[in-house]
mmCIF file of C-alpha atoms in Angstrom:
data_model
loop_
_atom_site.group_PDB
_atom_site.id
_atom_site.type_symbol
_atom_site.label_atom_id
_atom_site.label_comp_id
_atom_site.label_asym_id
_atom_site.label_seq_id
_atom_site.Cartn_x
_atom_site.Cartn_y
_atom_site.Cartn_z
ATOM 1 C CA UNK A 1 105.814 102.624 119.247
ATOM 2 C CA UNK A 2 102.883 100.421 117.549
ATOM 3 C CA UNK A 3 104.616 98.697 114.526
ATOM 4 C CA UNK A 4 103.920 99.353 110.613
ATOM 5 C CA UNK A 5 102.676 96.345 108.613
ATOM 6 C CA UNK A 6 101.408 95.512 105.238
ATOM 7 C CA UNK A 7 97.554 94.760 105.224
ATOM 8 C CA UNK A 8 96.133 91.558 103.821
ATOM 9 C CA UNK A 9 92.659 90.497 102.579
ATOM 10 C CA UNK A 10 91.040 90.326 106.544
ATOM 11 C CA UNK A 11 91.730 93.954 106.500
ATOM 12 C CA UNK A 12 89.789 94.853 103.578
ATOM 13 C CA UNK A 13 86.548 95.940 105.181
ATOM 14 C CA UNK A 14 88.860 97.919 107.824
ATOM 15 C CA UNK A 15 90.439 99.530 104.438
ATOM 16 C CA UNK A 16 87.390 100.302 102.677
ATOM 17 C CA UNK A 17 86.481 102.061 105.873
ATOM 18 C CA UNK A 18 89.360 104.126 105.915
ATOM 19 C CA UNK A 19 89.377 104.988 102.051
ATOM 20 C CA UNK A 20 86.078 106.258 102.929
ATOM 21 C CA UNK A 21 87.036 108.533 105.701
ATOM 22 C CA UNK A 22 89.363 109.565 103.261
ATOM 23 C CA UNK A 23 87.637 110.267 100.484
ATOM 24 C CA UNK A 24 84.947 112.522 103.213
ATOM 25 C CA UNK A 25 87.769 114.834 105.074
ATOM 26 C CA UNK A 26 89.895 115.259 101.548
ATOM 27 C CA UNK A 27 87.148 115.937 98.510
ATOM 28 C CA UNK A 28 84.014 116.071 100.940
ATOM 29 C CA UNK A 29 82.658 112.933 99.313
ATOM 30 C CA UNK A 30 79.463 112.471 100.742
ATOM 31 C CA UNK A 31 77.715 108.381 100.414
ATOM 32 C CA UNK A 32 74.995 108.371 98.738
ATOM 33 C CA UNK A 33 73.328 105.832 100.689
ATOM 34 C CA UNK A 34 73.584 101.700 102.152
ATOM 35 C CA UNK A 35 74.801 100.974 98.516
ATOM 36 C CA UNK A 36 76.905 103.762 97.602
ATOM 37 C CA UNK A 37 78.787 102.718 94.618
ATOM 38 C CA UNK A 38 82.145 103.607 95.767
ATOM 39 C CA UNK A 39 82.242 101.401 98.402
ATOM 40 C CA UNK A 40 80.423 98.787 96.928
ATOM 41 C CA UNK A 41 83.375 98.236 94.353
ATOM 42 C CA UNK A 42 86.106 98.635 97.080
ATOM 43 C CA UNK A 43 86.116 94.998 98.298
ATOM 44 C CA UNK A 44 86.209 93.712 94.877
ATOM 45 C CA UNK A 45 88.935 96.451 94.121
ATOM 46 C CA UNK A 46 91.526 95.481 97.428
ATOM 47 C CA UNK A 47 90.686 91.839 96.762
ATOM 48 C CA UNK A 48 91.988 91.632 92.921
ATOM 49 C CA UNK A 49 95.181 94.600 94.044
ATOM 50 C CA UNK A 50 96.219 94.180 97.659
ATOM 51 C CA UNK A 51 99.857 92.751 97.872
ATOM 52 C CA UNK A 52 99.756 92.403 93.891
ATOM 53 C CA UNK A 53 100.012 96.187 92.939
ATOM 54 C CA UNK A 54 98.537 97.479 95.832
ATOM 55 C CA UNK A 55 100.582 97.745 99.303
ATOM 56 C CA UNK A 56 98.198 99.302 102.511
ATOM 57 C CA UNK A 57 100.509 99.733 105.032
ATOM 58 C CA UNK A 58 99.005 100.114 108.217
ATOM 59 C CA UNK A 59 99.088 100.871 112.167
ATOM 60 C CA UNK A 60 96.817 99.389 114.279
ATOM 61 C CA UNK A 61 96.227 100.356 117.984
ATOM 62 C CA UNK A 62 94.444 97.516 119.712
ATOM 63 C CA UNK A 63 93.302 95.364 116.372
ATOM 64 C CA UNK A 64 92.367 98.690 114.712
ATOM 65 C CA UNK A 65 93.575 99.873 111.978
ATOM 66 C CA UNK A 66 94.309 103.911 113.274
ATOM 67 C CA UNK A 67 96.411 105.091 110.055
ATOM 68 C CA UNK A 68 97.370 104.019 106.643
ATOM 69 C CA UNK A 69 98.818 104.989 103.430
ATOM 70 C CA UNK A 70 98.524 103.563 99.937
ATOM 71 C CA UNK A 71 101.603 102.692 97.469
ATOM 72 C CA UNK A 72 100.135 101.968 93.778
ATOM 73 C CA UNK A 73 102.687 100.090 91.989
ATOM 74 C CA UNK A 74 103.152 101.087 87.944
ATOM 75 C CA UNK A 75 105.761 99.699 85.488
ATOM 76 C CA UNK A 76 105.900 101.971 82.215
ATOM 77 C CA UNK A 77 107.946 101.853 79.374
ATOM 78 C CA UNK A 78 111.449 103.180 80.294
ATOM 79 C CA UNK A 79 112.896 106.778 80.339
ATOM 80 C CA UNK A 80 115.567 108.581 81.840
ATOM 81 C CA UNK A 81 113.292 109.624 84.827
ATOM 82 C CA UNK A 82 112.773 105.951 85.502
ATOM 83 C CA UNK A 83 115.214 104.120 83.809
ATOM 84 C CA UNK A 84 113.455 100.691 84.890
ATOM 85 C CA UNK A 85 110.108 101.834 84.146
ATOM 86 C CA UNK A 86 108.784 100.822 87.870
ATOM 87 C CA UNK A 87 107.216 103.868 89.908
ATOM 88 C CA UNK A 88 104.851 104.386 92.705
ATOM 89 C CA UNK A 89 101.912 106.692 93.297
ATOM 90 C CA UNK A 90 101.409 107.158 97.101
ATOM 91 C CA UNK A 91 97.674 107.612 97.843
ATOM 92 C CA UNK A 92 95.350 107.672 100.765
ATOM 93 C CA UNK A 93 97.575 108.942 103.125
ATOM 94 C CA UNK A 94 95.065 109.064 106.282
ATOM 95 C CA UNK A 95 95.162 108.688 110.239
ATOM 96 C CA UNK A 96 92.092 108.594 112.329
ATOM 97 C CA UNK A 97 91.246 112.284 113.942
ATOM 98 C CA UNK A 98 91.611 110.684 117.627
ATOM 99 C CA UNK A 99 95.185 109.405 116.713
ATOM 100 C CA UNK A 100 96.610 112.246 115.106
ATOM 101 C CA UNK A 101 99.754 114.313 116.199
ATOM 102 C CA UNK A 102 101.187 110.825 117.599
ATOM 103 C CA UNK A 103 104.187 110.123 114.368
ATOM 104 C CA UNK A 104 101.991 107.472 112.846
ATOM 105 C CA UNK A 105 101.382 109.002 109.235
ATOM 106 C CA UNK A 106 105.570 109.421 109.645
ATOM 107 C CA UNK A 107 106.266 106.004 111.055
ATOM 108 C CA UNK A 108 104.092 104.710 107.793
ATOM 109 C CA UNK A 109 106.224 107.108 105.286
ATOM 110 C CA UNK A 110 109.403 105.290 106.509
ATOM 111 C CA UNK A 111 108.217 101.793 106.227
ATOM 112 C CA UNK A 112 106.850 102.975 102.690
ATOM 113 C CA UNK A 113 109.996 104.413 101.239
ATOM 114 C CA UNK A 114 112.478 101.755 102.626
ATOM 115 C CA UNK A 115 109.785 99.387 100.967
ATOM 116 C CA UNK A 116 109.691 101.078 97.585
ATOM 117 C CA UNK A 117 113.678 101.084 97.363
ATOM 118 C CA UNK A 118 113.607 97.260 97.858
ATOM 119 C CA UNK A 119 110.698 97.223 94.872
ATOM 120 C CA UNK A 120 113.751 98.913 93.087
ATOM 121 C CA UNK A 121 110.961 101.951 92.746
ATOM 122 C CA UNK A 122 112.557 104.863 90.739
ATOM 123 C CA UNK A 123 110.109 107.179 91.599
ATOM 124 C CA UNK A 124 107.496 107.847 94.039
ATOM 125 C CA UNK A 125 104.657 110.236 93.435
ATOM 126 C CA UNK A 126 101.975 112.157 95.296
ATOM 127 C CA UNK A 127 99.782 114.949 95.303
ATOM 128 C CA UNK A 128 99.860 117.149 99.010
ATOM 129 C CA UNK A 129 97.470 119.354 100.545
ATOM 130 C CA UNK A 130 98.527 121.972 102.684
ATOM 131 C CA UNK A 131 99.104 119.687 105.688
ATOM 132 C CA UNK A 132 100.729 116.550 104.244
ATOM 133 C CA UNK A 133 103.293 118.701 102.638
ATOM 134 C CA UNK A 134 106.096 119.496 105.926
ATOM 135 C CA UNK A 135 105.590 115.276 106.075
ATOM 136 C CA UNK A 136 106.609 114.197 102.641
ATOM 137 C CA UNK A 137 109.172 116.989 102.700
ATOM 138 C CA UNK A 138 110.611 115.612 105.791
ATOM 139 C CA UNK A 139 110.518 112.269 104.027
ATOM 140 C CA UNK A 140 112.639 112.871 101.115
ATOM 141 C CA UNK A 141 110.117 113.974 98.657
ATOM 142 C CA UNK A 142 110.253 117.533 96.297
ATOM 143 C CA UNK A 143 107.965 119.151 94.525
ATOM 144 C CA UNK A 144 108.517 118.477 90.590
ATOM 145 C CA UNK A 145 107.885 120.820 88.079
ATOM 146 C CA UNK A 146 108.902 119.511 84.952
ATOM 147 C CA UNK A 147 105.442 119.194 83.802
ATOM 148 C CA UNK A 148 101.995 120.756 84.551
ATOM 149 C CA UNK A 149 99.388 118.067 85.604
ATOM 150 C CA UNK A 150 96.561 117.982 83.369
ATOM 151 C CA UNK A 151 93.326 115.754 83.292
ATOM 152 C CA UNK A 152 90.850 114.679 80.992
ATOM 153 C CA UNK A 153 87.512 113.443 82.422
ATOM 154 C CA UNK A 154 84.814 111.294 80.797
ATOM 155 C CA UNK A 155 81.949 113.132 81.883
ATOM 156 C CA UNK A 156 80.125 109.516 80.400
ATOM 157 C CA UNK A 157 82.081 108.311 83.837
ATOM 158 C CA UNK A 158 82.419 111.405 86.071
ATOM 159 C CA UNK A 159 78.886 113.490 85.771
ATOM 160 C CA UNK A 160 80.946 116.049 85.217
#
């Protein structure tokens, strides 16, 4: 079984490539050309968060990077839901088409939790589609709903 690690800054073009795979199969984000903007801030973006607040954990199969997941790390202001105030948002949760069906996205979810307990993480967060959902079920994680999620856009921001 190919091992999980932790990414570091030689990955980040390798991790700007998968955000953008991402980003096409789960929204249908389509680049608008050479200099899209999204992945023109990336680099910057992975450079300034990776290993600070920002953990990529990653599988590789031959010096590729094959599947990954994202763990954004928050501290708040305390509350009884996280009495320490430190939680994590789980994002980007993506394995290559070709490599699918092979435990990877499972493997990473392991490696991710054990990870966030050492952080002392009281919560974890994530928003499923239809597909991810058996997974993060499997790995410990329920659907909450003490509160409705709402957002507000800046349409100055969005184009919305």
């Amino acid at each position: 079984m190919n091992r999980t690690e932790r990414a570091g800054i030689p990955d980040i073009e390798a991790l700007v490539q998968m955000r953008m795979a991402y980003l096409r199969e789960d929204s249908g984000y389509e680049e608008k050309d050479h200099n899209d903007p999204i992945r023109t801030a990336l680099p910057e973006y992975f450079l300034h968060h990776l290993n600070r607040d920002l953990f990529c954990y990653v599988i590789r199969e031959a010096d590729e990077i094959v599947s990954c997941a994202f763990l954004l790390v928050q501290e708040k202001p305390m509350s009884p839901s996280f009495p320490n105030g430190k939680t994590g948002t789980l994002l980007n949760v993506y394995t290559k088409p070709a490599y699918r069906k092979r435990g990877y996205a499972r493997q990473i979810m392991q490696r991710l939790t054990a990870d966030a307990e050492k952080m002392e993480l009281c919560t974890l967060e994530l928003k499923s589609t239809e597909d991810g959902y058996p997974l993060y079920c499997s790995a410990g994680f329920a659907e909450d709903h003490s509160y409705r999620l709402m957002k507000w856009k800046n349409r100055h921001v969005t184009g919305d």
